[in-house]
């Protein structure tokens, strides 16, 4: 039983100078269901390689790619005061 908020164990850290971007390809599931796996892989590889080049240029850290989802973050591991601006420029360029 939790008596007060101070009794709750912290399970996450706060990163105030951080922005996270979750990107998905619109219509990907329907499109990929009618294509050969090699064609799907080639598209994802091309898109994510381009994203990775932009991420490196903009100092954005790629966290993960899962299927057609690309997850990136600014402000980690080093805080960046302009994290939101950096991420917006990254997203715009992608």
PDB file of C-alpha atoms in Angstrom:
ATOM      1  CA  UNK A   1       0.000   0.000   0.000  1.00  0.00           C
ATOM      2  CA  UNK A   2       1.342   3.423  -0.984  1.00  0.00           C
ATOM      3  CA  UNK A   3       0.834   5.984   1.763  1.00  0.00           C
ATOM      4  CA  UNK A   4       2.082   9.047  -0.154  1.00  0.00           C
ATOM      5  CA  UNK A   5       3.760  10.052  -3.389  1.00  0.00           C
ATOM      6  CA  UNK A   6       7.130  10.093  -1.589  1.00  0.00           C
ATOM      7  CA  UNK A   7       6.711   6.332  -1.005  1.00  0.00           C
ATOM      8  CA  UNK A   8       6.678   5.625  -4.757  1.00  0.00           C
ATOM      9  CA  UNK A   9       9.939   4.308  -6.180  1.00  0.00           C
ATOM     10  CA  UNK A  10      11.234   6.330  -9.128  1.00  0.00           C
ATOM     11  CA  UNK A  11      11.326   4.228 -12.314  1.00  0.00           C
ATOM     12  CA  UNK A  12      12.326   6.880 -14.873  1.00  0.00           C
ATOM     13  CA  UNK A  13      14.679   9.817 -15.191  1.00  0.00           C
ATOM     14  CA  UNK A  14      13.726  13.320 -16.288  1.00  0.00           C
ATOM     15  CA  UNK A  15      15.510  14.774 -19.317  1.00  0.00           C
ATOM     16  CA  UNK A  16      14.216  18.340 -19.749  1.00  0.00           C
ATOM     17  CA  UNK A  17      16.345  19.160 -22.817  1.00  0.00           C
ATOM     18  CA  UNK A  18      15.183  16.213 -24.915  1.00  0.00           C
ATOM     19  CA  UNK A  19      12.812  15.719 -27.850  1.00  0.00           C
ATOM     20  CA  UNK A  20      11.735  12.319 -29.200  1.00  0.00           C
ATOM     21  CA  UNK A  21      10.537  11.743 -32.766  1.00  0.00           C
ATOM     22  CA  UNK A  22       8.422   8.752 -33.797  1.00  0.00           C
ATOM     23  CA  UNK A  23       8.086   8.479 -37.593  1.00  0.00           C
ATOM     24  CA  UNK A  24       5.965   6.002 -39.546  1.00  0.00           C
ATOM     25  CA  UNK A  25       5.463   5.674 -43.291  1.00  0.00           C
ATOM     26  CA  UNK A  26       1.807   6.430 -44.105  1.00  0.00           C
ATOM     27  CA  UNK A  27       0.117   3.562 -45.912  1.00  0.00           C
ATOM     28  CA  UNK A  28       3.113   1.277 -45.486  1.00  0.00           C
ATOM     29  CA  UNK A  29       1.233  -1.797 -44.256  1.00  0.00           C
ATOM     30  CA  UNK A  30      -1.183  -1.811 -47.190  1.00  0.00           C
ATOM     31  CA  UNK A  31       1.601  -1.028 -49.685  1.00  0.00           C
ATOM     32  CA  UNK A  32       3.995  -3.663 -48.335  1.00  0.00           C
ATOM     33  CA  UNK A  33       1.337  -6.379 -48.312  1.00  0.00           C
ATOM     34  CA  UNK A  34       1.281  -6.331 -52.125  1.00  0.00           C
ATOM     35  CA  UNK A  35       5.059  -6.254 -52.681  1.00  0.00           C
ATOM     36  CA  UNK A  36       7.848  -8.788 -52.641  1.00  0.00           C
ATOM     37  CA  UNK A  37       9.852  -8.802 -49.374  1.00  0.00           C
ATOM     38  CA  UNK A  38      13.031  -7.752 -51.203  1.00  0.00           C
ATOM     39  CA  UNK A  39      11.242  -4.685 -52.594  1.00  0.00           C
ATOM     40  CA  UNK A  40       9.983  -3.758 -49.106  1.00  0.00           C
ATOM     41  CA  UNK A  41      13.445  -4.189 -47.634  1.00  0.00           C
ATOM     42  CA  UNK A  42      15.027  -2.082 -50.379  1.00  0.00           C
ATOM     43  CA  UNK A  43      12.596   0.762 -49.732  1.00  0.00           C
ATOM     44  CA  UNK A  44      13.153   0.714 -45.957  1.00  0.00           C
ATOM     45  CA  UNK A  45      16.919   0.502 -46.366  1.00  0.00           C
ATOM     46  CA  UNK A  46      16.926   3.481 -48.734  1.00  0.00           C
ATOM     47  CA  UNK A  47      14.690   5.607 -46.511  1.00  0.00           C
ATOM     48  CA  UNK A  48      16.489   4.786 -43.263  1.00  0.00           C
ATOM     49  CA  UNK A  49      19.951   5.301 -44.751  1.00  0.00           C
ATOM     50  CA  UNK A  50      18.833   8.780 -45.834  1.00  0.00           C
ATOM     51  CA  UNK A  51      17.398   9.447 -42.348  1.00  0.00           C
ATOM     52  CA  UNK A  52      20.661   8.257 -40.758  1.00  0.00           C
ATOM     53  CA  UNK A  53      22.734  10.654 -42.875  1.00  0.00           C
ATOM     54  CA  UNK A  54      20.488  13.562 -41.871  1.00  0.00           C
ATOM     55  CA  UNK A  55      20.561  12.442 -38.223  1.00  0.00           C
ATOM     56  CA  UNK A  56      24.356  12.444 -38.191  1.00  0.00           C
ATOM     57  CA  UNK A  57      24.470  15.897 -39.772  1.00  0.00           C
ATOM     58  CA  UNK A  58      21.911  17.303 -37.283  1.00  0.00           C
ATOM     59  CA  UNK A  59      23.352  15.545 -34.195  1.00  0.00           C
ATOM     60  CA  UNK A  60      20.187  13.478 -33.741  1.00  0.00           C
ATOM     61  CA  UNK A  61      20.528  10.041 -32.142  1.00  0.00           C
ATOM     62  CA  UNK A  62      18.696   7.158 -33.821  1.00  0.00           C
ATOM     63  CA  UNK A  63      17.217   5.000 -31.088  1.00  0.00           C
ATOM     64  CA  UNK A  64      15.516   2.239 -33.068  1.00  0.00           C
ATOM     65  CA  UNK A  65      13.902   1.162 -36.306  1.00  0.00           C
ATOM     66  CA  UNK A  66      11.080  -1.362 -36.136  1.00  0.00           C
ATOM     67  CA  UNK A  67       9.388  -2.163 -39.421  1.00  0.00           C
ATOM     68  CA  UNK A  68       8.401   1.197 -40.872  1.00  0.00           C
ATOM     69  CA  UNK A  69       8.888   3.022 -37.545  1.00  0.00           C
ATOM     70  CA  UNK A  70      11.937   5.225 -36.982  1.00  0.00           C
ATOM     71  CA  UNK A  71      12.617   6.525 -33.463  1.00  0.00           C
ATOM     72  CA  UNK A  72      15.142   9.316 -32.883  1.00  0.00           C
ATOM     73  CA  UNK A  73      16.025  11.653 -30.014  1.00  0.00           C
ATOM     74  CA  UNK A  74      17.817  14.942 -29.431  1.00  0.00           C
ATOM     75  CA  UNK A  75      19.307  15.966 -26.118  1.00  0.00           C
ATOM     76  CA  UNK A  76      20.610  12.529 -25.184  1.00  0.00           C
ATOM     77  CA  UNK A  77      23.142  11.536 -24.073  1.00  0.00           C
ATOM     78  CA  UNK A  78      24.229  15.196 -23.929  1.00  0.00           C
ATOM     79  CA  UNK A  79      21.587  17.866 -23.167  1.00  0.00           C
ATOM     80  CA  UNK A  80      20.876  20.285 -26.026  1.00  0.00           C
ATOM     81  CA  UNK A  81      19.082  23.543 -25.220  1.00  0.00           C
ATOM     82  CA  UNK A  82      17.802  23.787 -28.800  1.00  0.00           C
ATOM     83  CA  UNK A  83      16.638  20.154 -28.845  1.00  0.00           C
ATOM     84  CA  UNK A  84      13.180  20.935 -30.249  1.00  0.00           C
ATOM     85  CA  UNK A  85      14.561  23.138 -33.038  1.00  0.00           C
ATOM     86  CA  UNK A  86      17.147  20.498 -33.947  1.00  0.00           C
ATOM     87  CA  UNK A  87      14.455  17.804 -34.117  1.00  0.00           C
ATOM     88  CA  UNK A  88      12.089  20.006 -36.133  1.00  0.00           C
ATOM     89  CA  UNK A  89      14.846  20.649 -38.681  1.00  0.00           C
ATOM     90  CA  UNK A  90      15.663  16.946 -38.784  1.00  0.00           C
ATOM     91  CA  UNK A  91      12.011  16.038 -39.364  1.00  0.00           C
ATOM     92  CA  UNK A  92      11.596  18.721 -42.027  1.00  0.00           C
ATOM     93  CA  UNK A  93      14.669  17.528 -43.900  1.00  0.00           C
ATOM     94  CA  UNK A  94      13.569  13.881 -43.726  1.00  0.00           C
TER      95      UNK A  94
END
